[in-house]
mmCIF file of C-alpha atoms and ligand atoms in Angstrom:
data_model
loop_
_atom_site.group_PDB
_atom_site.id
_atom_site.type_symbol
_atom_site.label_atom_id
_atom_site.label_comp_id
_atom_site.label_asym_id
_atom_site.label_seq_id
_atom_site.Cartn_x
_atom_site.Cartn_y
_atom_site.Cartn_z
ATOM 1 C CA MET Y 1 59.025 86.846 99.736
ATOM 2 C CA ARG Y 2 60.402 87.786 103.134
ATOM 3 C CA PHE Y 3 58.949 90.972 104.618
ATOM 4 C CA ASP Y 4 62.137 91.997 106.371
ATOM 5 C CA ASN Y 5 64.313 92.551 103.293
ATOM 6 C CA GLY Y 6 66.726 89.736 104.069
ATOM 7 C CA ARG Y 7 66.987 87.017 101.454
ATOM 8 C CA LEU Y 8 68.190 83.454 101.220
ATOM 9 C CA ILE Y 9 69.698 82.479 97.863
ATOM 10 C CA THR Y 10 70.961 78.925 97.385
ATOM 11 C CA LEU Y 11 73.183 77.456 94.688
ATOM 12 C CA GLU Y 12 72.614 73.837 93.813
ATOM 13 C CA GLY Y 13 73.903 71.365 91.243
ATOM 14 C CA GLY Y 14 76.199 68.401 90.794
ATOM 15 C CA GLU Y 15 79.913 68.034 91.434
ATOM 16 C CA GLY Y 16 82.049 70.585 89.586
ATOM 17 C CA SER Y 17 79.083 72.539 88.235
ATOM 18 C CA GLY Y 18 80.624 75.768 89.540
ATOM 19 C CA LYS Y 19 78.574 76.411 92.681
ATOM 20 C CA SER Y 20 81.468 77.578 94.863
ATOM 21 C CA THR Y 21 82.928 79.701 92.062
ATOM 22 C CA GLN Y 22 79.585 81.366 91.372
ATOM 23 C CA ALA Y 23 78.638 81.753 95.047
ATOM 24 C CA GLU Y 24 81.748 83.877 95.535
ATOM 25 C CA ILE Y 25 81.050 86.013 92.455
ATOM 26 C CA LEU Y 26 77.404 86.492 93.423
ATOM 27 C CA ALA Y 27 78.267 87.464 97.002
ATOM 28 C CA MET Y 28 80.709 90.048 95.649
ATOM 29 C CA ARG Y 29 78.198 91.516 93.227
ATOM 30 C CA LEU Y 30 75.498 91.738 95.870
ATOM 31 C CA ALA Y 31 77.899 93.491 98.234
ATOM 32 C CA ARG Y 32 78.822 95.907 95.450
ATOM 33 C CA ALA Y 33 75.112 96.561 94.944
ATOM 34 C CA GLY Y 34 74.995 97.681 98.580
ATOM 35 C CA ARG Y 35 73.598 94.555 100.208
ATOM 36 C CA ARG Y 36 74.913 93.184 103.489
ATOM 37 C CA VAL Y 37 75.954 89.683 102.494
ATOM 38 C CA VAL Y 38 76.757 86.428 104.256
ATOM 39 C CA ALA Y 39 78.358 83.699 102.139
ATOM 40 C CA THR Y 40 78.139 80.209 103.555
ATOM 41 C CA ARG Y 41 77.981 76.547 102.566
ATOM 42 C CA GLU Y 42 76.522 73.163 103.372
ATOM 43 C CA PRO Y 43 77.167 70.746 104.808
ATOM 44 C CA GLY Y 44 78.754 73.034 107.364
ATOM 45 C CA GLY Y 45 78.544 76.785 107.759
ATOM 46 C CA SER Y 46 78.446 76.765 111.575
ATOM 47 C CA PRO Y 47 80.948 75.157 113.982
ATOM 48 C CA GLY Y 48 78.616 72.269 114.867
ATOM 49 C CA ALA Y 49 77.710 71.629 111.248
ATOM 50 C CA GLU Y 50 81.346 71.802 110.088
ATOM 51 C CA ALA Y 51 82.157 68.955 112.508
ATOM 52 C CA ILE Y 52 79.365 66.884 110.985
ATOM 53 C CA ARG Y 53 80.600 67.791 107.469
ATOM 54 C CA GLU Y 54 83.850 65.986 108.258
ATOM 55 C CA ALA Y 55 82.028 62.815 109.270
ATOM 56 C CA ILE Y 56 79.814 62.797 106.179
ATOM 57 C CA LEU Y 57 82.324 63.717 103.461
ATOM 58 C CA SER Y 58 84.994 61.335 104.758
ATOM 59 C CA GLY Y 59 82.537 58.541 103.946
ATOM 60 C CA LYS Y 60 82.529 57.173 107.511
ATOM 61 C CA VAL Y 61 78.744 57.319 107.689
ATOM 62 C CA SER Y 62 77.851 55.961 104.239
ATOM 63 C CA LYS Y 63 77.924 52.344 105.448
ATOM 64 C CA TYR Y 64 74.899 53.112 107.636
ATOM 65 C CA GLY Y 65 72.862 54.016 104.546
ATOM 66 C CA PRO Y 66 71.073 57.071 103.153
ATOM 67 C CA PHE Y 67 68.719 57.435 106.120
ATOM 68 C CA ALA Y 68 71.619 57.911 108.541
ATOM 69 C CA GLU Y 69 73.263 60.318 106.120
ATOM 70 C CA ALA Y 70 70.051 62.286 105.664
ATOM 71 C CA LEU Y 71 69.626 62.513 109.450
ATOM 72 C CA LEU Y 72 73.126 63.879 109.856
ATOM 73 C CA PHE Y 73 72.585 66.407 107.074
ATOM 74 C CA ALA Y 74 69.372 67.400 108.846
ATOM 75 C CA VAL Y 75 71.151 67.957 112.171
ATOM 76 C CA ALA Y 76 73.842 69.995 110.426
ATOM 77 C CA ARG Y 77 71.246 72.061 108.541
ATOM 78 C CA LYS Y 78 69.248 72.805 111.656
ATOM 79 C CA ASP Y 79 72.379 73.981 113.450
ATOM 80 C CA HIS Y 80 73.362 76.118 110.464
ATOM 81 C CA ILE Y 81 69.930 77.772 110.327
ATOM 82 C CA ASP Y 82 69.637 78.242 114.094
ATOM 83 C CA CYS Y 83 73.172 79.473 114.682
ATOM 84 C CA GLN Y 84 73.844 81.443 111.550
ATOM 85 C CA ILE Y 85 71.641 82.024 108.551
ATOM 86 C CA GLY Y 86 68.302 82.391 110.332
ATOM 87 C CA ALA Y 87 69.494 85.373 112.327
ATOM 88 C CA ALA Y 88 71.321 86.859 109.331
ATOM 89 C CA VAL Y 89 68.195 86.878 107.160
ATOM 90 C CA THR Y 90 66.067 88.255 110.002
ATOM 91 C CA ASP Y 91 68.664 91.002 110.363
ATOM 92 C CA GLY Y 92 68.127 91.977 106.709
ATOM 93 C CA LYS Y 93 71.215 90.286 105.279
ATOM 94 C CA TRP Y 94 71.364 88.497 101.966
ATOM 95 C CA VAL Y 95 72.625 84.975 102.533
ATOM 96 C CA VAL Y 96 74.271 83.117 99.652
ATOM 97 C CA CYS Y 97 74.456 79.424 100.489
ATOM 98 C CA ASP Y 98 76.482 76.870 98.503
ATOM 99 C CA ARG Y 99 74.158 73.807 98.629
ATOM 100 C CA PHE Y 100 71.079 73.535 100.860
ATOM 101 C CA VAL Y 101 67.952 71.437 101.181
ATOM 102 C CA ASP Y 102 67.733 70.471 97.482
ATOM 103 C CA SER Y 103 71.059 68.638 97.716
ATOM 104 C CA THR Y 104 69.497 66.274 100.261
ATOM 105 C CA ARG Y 105 66.543 65.740 97.936
ATOM 106 C CA ALA Y 106 68.833 65.073 94.958
ATOM 107 C CA TYR Y 107 71.525 62.929 96.649
ATOM 108 C CA GLN Y 108 69.708 61.015 99.410
ATOM 109 C CA GLY Y 109 66.409 61.107 97.490
ATOM 110 C CA ALA Y 110 66.910 60.875 93.711
ATOM 111 C CA MET Y 111 70.315 59.184 93.823
ATOM 112 C CA GLU Y 112 69.990 56.892 96.858
ATOM 113 C CA GLY Y 113 66.264 56.297 96.790
ATOM 114 C CA LEU Y 114 65.293 57.547 100.246
ATOM 115 C CA PRO Y 115 61.480 57.883 100.199
ATOM 116 C CA ARG Y 116 60.025 61.314 99.704
ATOM 117 C CA SER Y 117 57.893 61.004 102.857
ATOM 118 C CA ILE Y 118 61.045 60.721 104.968
ATOM 119 C CA LEU Y 119 62.694 63.658 103.256
ATOM 120 C CA GLU Y 120 59.561 65.755 103.727
ATOM 121 C CA SER Y 121 59.416 64.903 107.438
ATOM 122 C CA LEU Y 122 63.046 65.884 107.880
ATOM 123 C CA GLU Y 123 62.496 69.125 105.973
ATOM 124 C CA ARG Y 124 59.560 70.008 108.200
ATOM 125 C CA LEU Y 125 61.710 69.490 111.292
ATOM 126 C CA THR Y 126 64.735 71.399 110.032
ATOM 127 C CA VAL Y 127 63.909 73.963 107.368
ATOM 128 C CA GLY Y 128 60.176 74.399 108.017
ATOM 129 C CA ASP Y 129 59.117 77.676 106.382
ATOM 130 C CA PHE Y 130 62.683 78.833 106.023
ATOM 131 C CA MET Y 131 62.873 77.924 102.339
ATOM 132 C CA PRO Y 132 65.154 79.828 99.962
ATOM 133 C CA ASP Y 133 63.737 82.901 98.215
ATOM 134 C CA LEU Y 134 65.663 81.843 95.134
ATOM 135 C CA THR Y 135 67.465 78.636 94.188
ATOM 136 C CA LEU Y 136 69.908 78.646 91.290
ATOM 137 C CA ILE Y 137 70.314 75.174 89.858
ATOM 138 C CA LEU Y 138 73.594 74.924 87.972
ATOM 139 C CA ASP Y 139 72.968 72.280 85.365
ATOM 140 C CA ILE Y 140 75.849 70.459 83.692
ATOM 141 C CA ASP Y 141 76.528 67.077 82.119
ATOM 142 C CA PRO Y 142 77.977 65.050 85.045
ATOM 143 C CA GLU Y 143 80.938 63.942 82.962
ATOM 144 C CA ALA Y 144 81.964 67.557 82.327
ATOM 145 C CA GLY Y 145 81.366 68.422 85.976
ATOM 146 C CA MET Y 146 83.476 65.521 87.214
ATOM 147 C CA ALA Y 147 86.273 66.440 84.787
ATOM 148 C CA ARG Y 148 86.315 69.934 86.294
ATOM 149 C CA ALA Y 149 86.262 68.569 89.838
ATOM 150 C CA ASN Y 150 89.118 66.186 89.018
ATOM 151 C CA ALA Y 151 91.184 68.962 87.453
ATOM 152 C CA ARG Y 152 90.626 71.117 90.551
ATOM 153 C CA ARG Y 153 91.702 68.449 93.024
ATOM 154 C CA GLU Y 154 95.242 68.893 94.259
ATOM 155 C CA GLU Y 155 97.714 66.069 93.975
ATOM 156 C CA GLY Y 156 97.326 63.639 96.862
ATOM 157 C CA GLU Y 157 93.914 65.051 97.833
ATOM 158 C CA GLU Y 158 91.340 62.322 98.295
ATOM 159 C CA VAL Y 159 88.031 62.220 96.439
ATOM 160 C CA ASP Y 160 85.116 62.790 98.783
ATOM 161 C CA ARG Y 161 82.253 60.443 99.505
ATOM 162 C CA PHE Y 162 79.956 61.757 96.747
ATOM 163 C CA GLU Y 163 82.620 62.296 94.088
ATOM 164 C CA GLN Y 164 83.288 58.557 94.267
ATOM 165 C CA GLU Y 165 79.862 57.573 93.028
ATOM 166 C CA GLU Y 166 79.456 56.269 89.484
ATOM 167 C CA LEU Y 167 78.584 58.648 86.658
ATOM 168 C CA LEU Y 168 75.289 56.840 86.212
ATOM 169 C CA LEU Y 169 74.314 57.830 89.732
ATOM 170 C CA HIS Y 170 75.297 61.408 89.021
ATOM 171 C CA ASP Y 171 72.794 61.391 86.147
ATOM 172 C CA ARG Y 172 70.132 60.678 88.754
ATOM 173 C CA VAL Y 173 71.334 63.614 90.824
ATOM 174 C CA ARG Y 174 71.145 65.886 87.780
ATOM 175 C CA GLN Y 175 67.630 64.717 86.993
ATOM 176 C CA GLY Y 176 66.689 65.100 90.653
ATOM 177 C CA PHE Y 177 67.653 68.780 90.554
ATOM 178 C CA LEU Y 178 65.819 69.350 87.260
ATOM 179 C CA ASP Y 179 62.678 67.738 88.698
ATOM 180 C CA ILE Y 180 62.792 70.077 91.695
ATOM 181 C CA ALA Y 181 63.043 73.070 89.331
ATOM 182 C CA GLU Y 182 60.035 71.835 87.397
ATOM 183 C CA GLU Y 183 58.008 71.286 90.567
ATOM 184 C CA GLU Y 184 58.888 74.638 92.088
ATOM 185 C CA PRO Y 185 59.372 77.103 89.229
ATOM 186 C CA GLU Y 186 58.570 80.109 91.420
ATOM 187 C CA ARG Y 187 61.588 79.320 93.623
ATOM 188 C CA CYS Y 188 64.050 77.756 91.186
ATOM 189 C CA VAL Y 189 65.903 78.892 88.087
ATOM 190 C CA VAL Y 190 67.951 76.451 86.008
ATOM 191 C CA ILE Y 191 71.248 77.933 84.829
ATOM 192 C CA ASP Y 192 73.227 76.392 81.973
ATOM 193 C CA ALA Y 193 76.523 75.797 83.790
ATOM 194 C CA ASN Y 194 78.302 74.441 80.731
ATOM 195 C CA GLN Y 195 79.355 77.917 79.638
ATOM 196 C CA PRO Y 196 82.330 80.116 80.464
ATOM 197 C CA GLU Y 197 82.435 81.364 84.037
ATOM 198 C CA GLU Y 198 81.594 84.982 83.142
ATOM 199 C CA ILE Y 199 78.530 83.990 81.109
ATOM 200 C CA VAL Y 200 77.240 81.782 83.931
ATOM 201 C CA ALA Y 201 77.787 84.713 86.313
ATOM 202 C CA GLU Y 202 75.791 87.001 84.004
ATOM 203 C CA ASP Y 203 72.913 84.524 83.758
ATOM 204 C CA ILE Y 204 72.879 84.231 87.544
ATOM 205 C CA TRP Y 205 72.892 87.996 88.040
ATOM 206 C CA GLU Y 206 70.048 88.372 85.565
ATOM 207 C CA ALA Y 207 68.005 85.754 87.480
ATOM 208 C CA VAL Y 208 68.741 87.393 90.825
ATOM 209 C CA THR Y 209 67.832 90.912 89.704
ATOM 210 C CA GLU Y 210 64.766 89.700 87.839
ATOM 211 C CA ARG Y 211 63.422 87.571 90.698
ATOM 212 C CA LEU Y 212 64.563 89.537 93.735
ATOM 213 C CA GLY Y 213 65.305 92.992 92.391
ATOM 214 C CA ALA Y 214 68.833 93.010 93.794
HETATM 215 N N1 ATP S 1 82.112 77.927 83.898
HETATM 216 C C1 ATP S 1 83.244 77.242 84.127
HETATM 217 N N2 ATP S 1 83.974 76.770 83.093
HETATM 218 C C2 ATP S 1 85.106 76.053 83.311
HETATM 219 N N3 ATP S 1 85.602 75.751 84.540
HETATM 220 C C3 ATP S 1 84.903 76.194 85.598
HETATM 221 C C4 ATP S 1 83.694 76.950 85.455
HETATM 222 N N4 ATP S 1 83.208 77.239 86.696
HETATM 223 C C5 ATP S 1 84.081 76.683 87.565
HETATM 224 N N5 ATP S 1 85.098 76.068 86.918
HETATM 225 C C6 ATP S 1 86.227 75.327 87.522
HETATM 226 O O1 ATP S 1 85.756 74.001 87.764
HETATM 227 C C7 ATP S 1 86.194 73.549 89.035
HETATM 228 C C8 ATP S 1 84.953 73.249 89.882
HETATM 229 O O2 ATP S 1 84.269 74.460 90.192
HETATM 230 P P1 ATP S 1 83.609 74.677 91.622
HETATM 231 O O3 ATP S 1 84.551 74.245 92.694
HETATM 232 O O4 ATP S 1 83.116 76.078 91.675
HETATM 233 O O5 ATP S 1 82.387 73.655 91.509
HETATM 234 P P2 ATP S 1 81.416 73.131 92.646
HETATM 235 O O6 ATP S 1 80.076 73.035 92.006
HETATM 236 O O7 ATP S 1 81.539 73.981 93.847
HETATM 237 O O8 ATP S 1 81.991 71.680 92.928
HETATM 238 P P3 ATP S 1 81.742 70.717 94.207
HETATM 239 O O9 ATP S 1 80.369 70.175 94.078
HETATM 240 O O10 ATP S 1 82.762 69.643 94.046
HETATM 241 O O11 ATP S 1 81.947 71.564 95.429
HETATM 242 C C9 ATP S 1 87.073 74.655 89.614
HETATM 243 O O12 ATP S 1 88.413 74.350 89.339
HETATM 244 C C10 ATP S 1 86.630 75.888 88.877
HETATM 245 O O13 ATP S 1 87.679 76.830 88.753
HETATM 246 MG MG1 MG S 2 82.006 73.512 95.844
#
């Protein structure tokens, strides 16, 4: 637990699991509870990282393989921490971040097979000790998640790099997240995301108050 009262809470999970929806609700509830809140997302969250987000999600980098993608995510994450969330947490703010380090583990690691030793090296260089105080893993059957993501997409809007992957690969992502939760139960809570929005929000609030005393 951080000594300075600031907190880093991350939301993780597959496509369409409700991370962005729930990040917004959580940020609102925390603010209502009197916390100073910063809501942000990855990849992106700072000007430098948002530029990299474009390159990654357009799919322009995927042809260079998961190592190149993981490196770019690492650069973006470092910039995000250095330029935004690091200072916010030190200043006592509660940061709610839509995707963070576990997405790299699940997508470039579990889905694409990048070795754990590489991921660990990158984490040491970027995140270091700045790990989340709480990670909410929104768990949903990938088929249901993709159906939600498809329904959300506006006409003419292109699918992004990771939405294009086969459902089978998304099963690996799901399992990747569940494995992280099992390995790090003191940091992670698995939330059943296949429930109505308000119920998911309640489960999340319960986890946050229980773990962090919001
Ligand atoms: N519990 C829920 N039940 C039904 N629909 C939901 C629920 N939560 C979110 N949705 C809807 O599903 C779609 C995807 O939700 P959202 O954008 O929050 O997911 P996400 O995890 O951020 O997706 P992505 O990984 O693509 O960013 C949205 O249209 C949202 O309104
Ligand atoms: Mg989202």
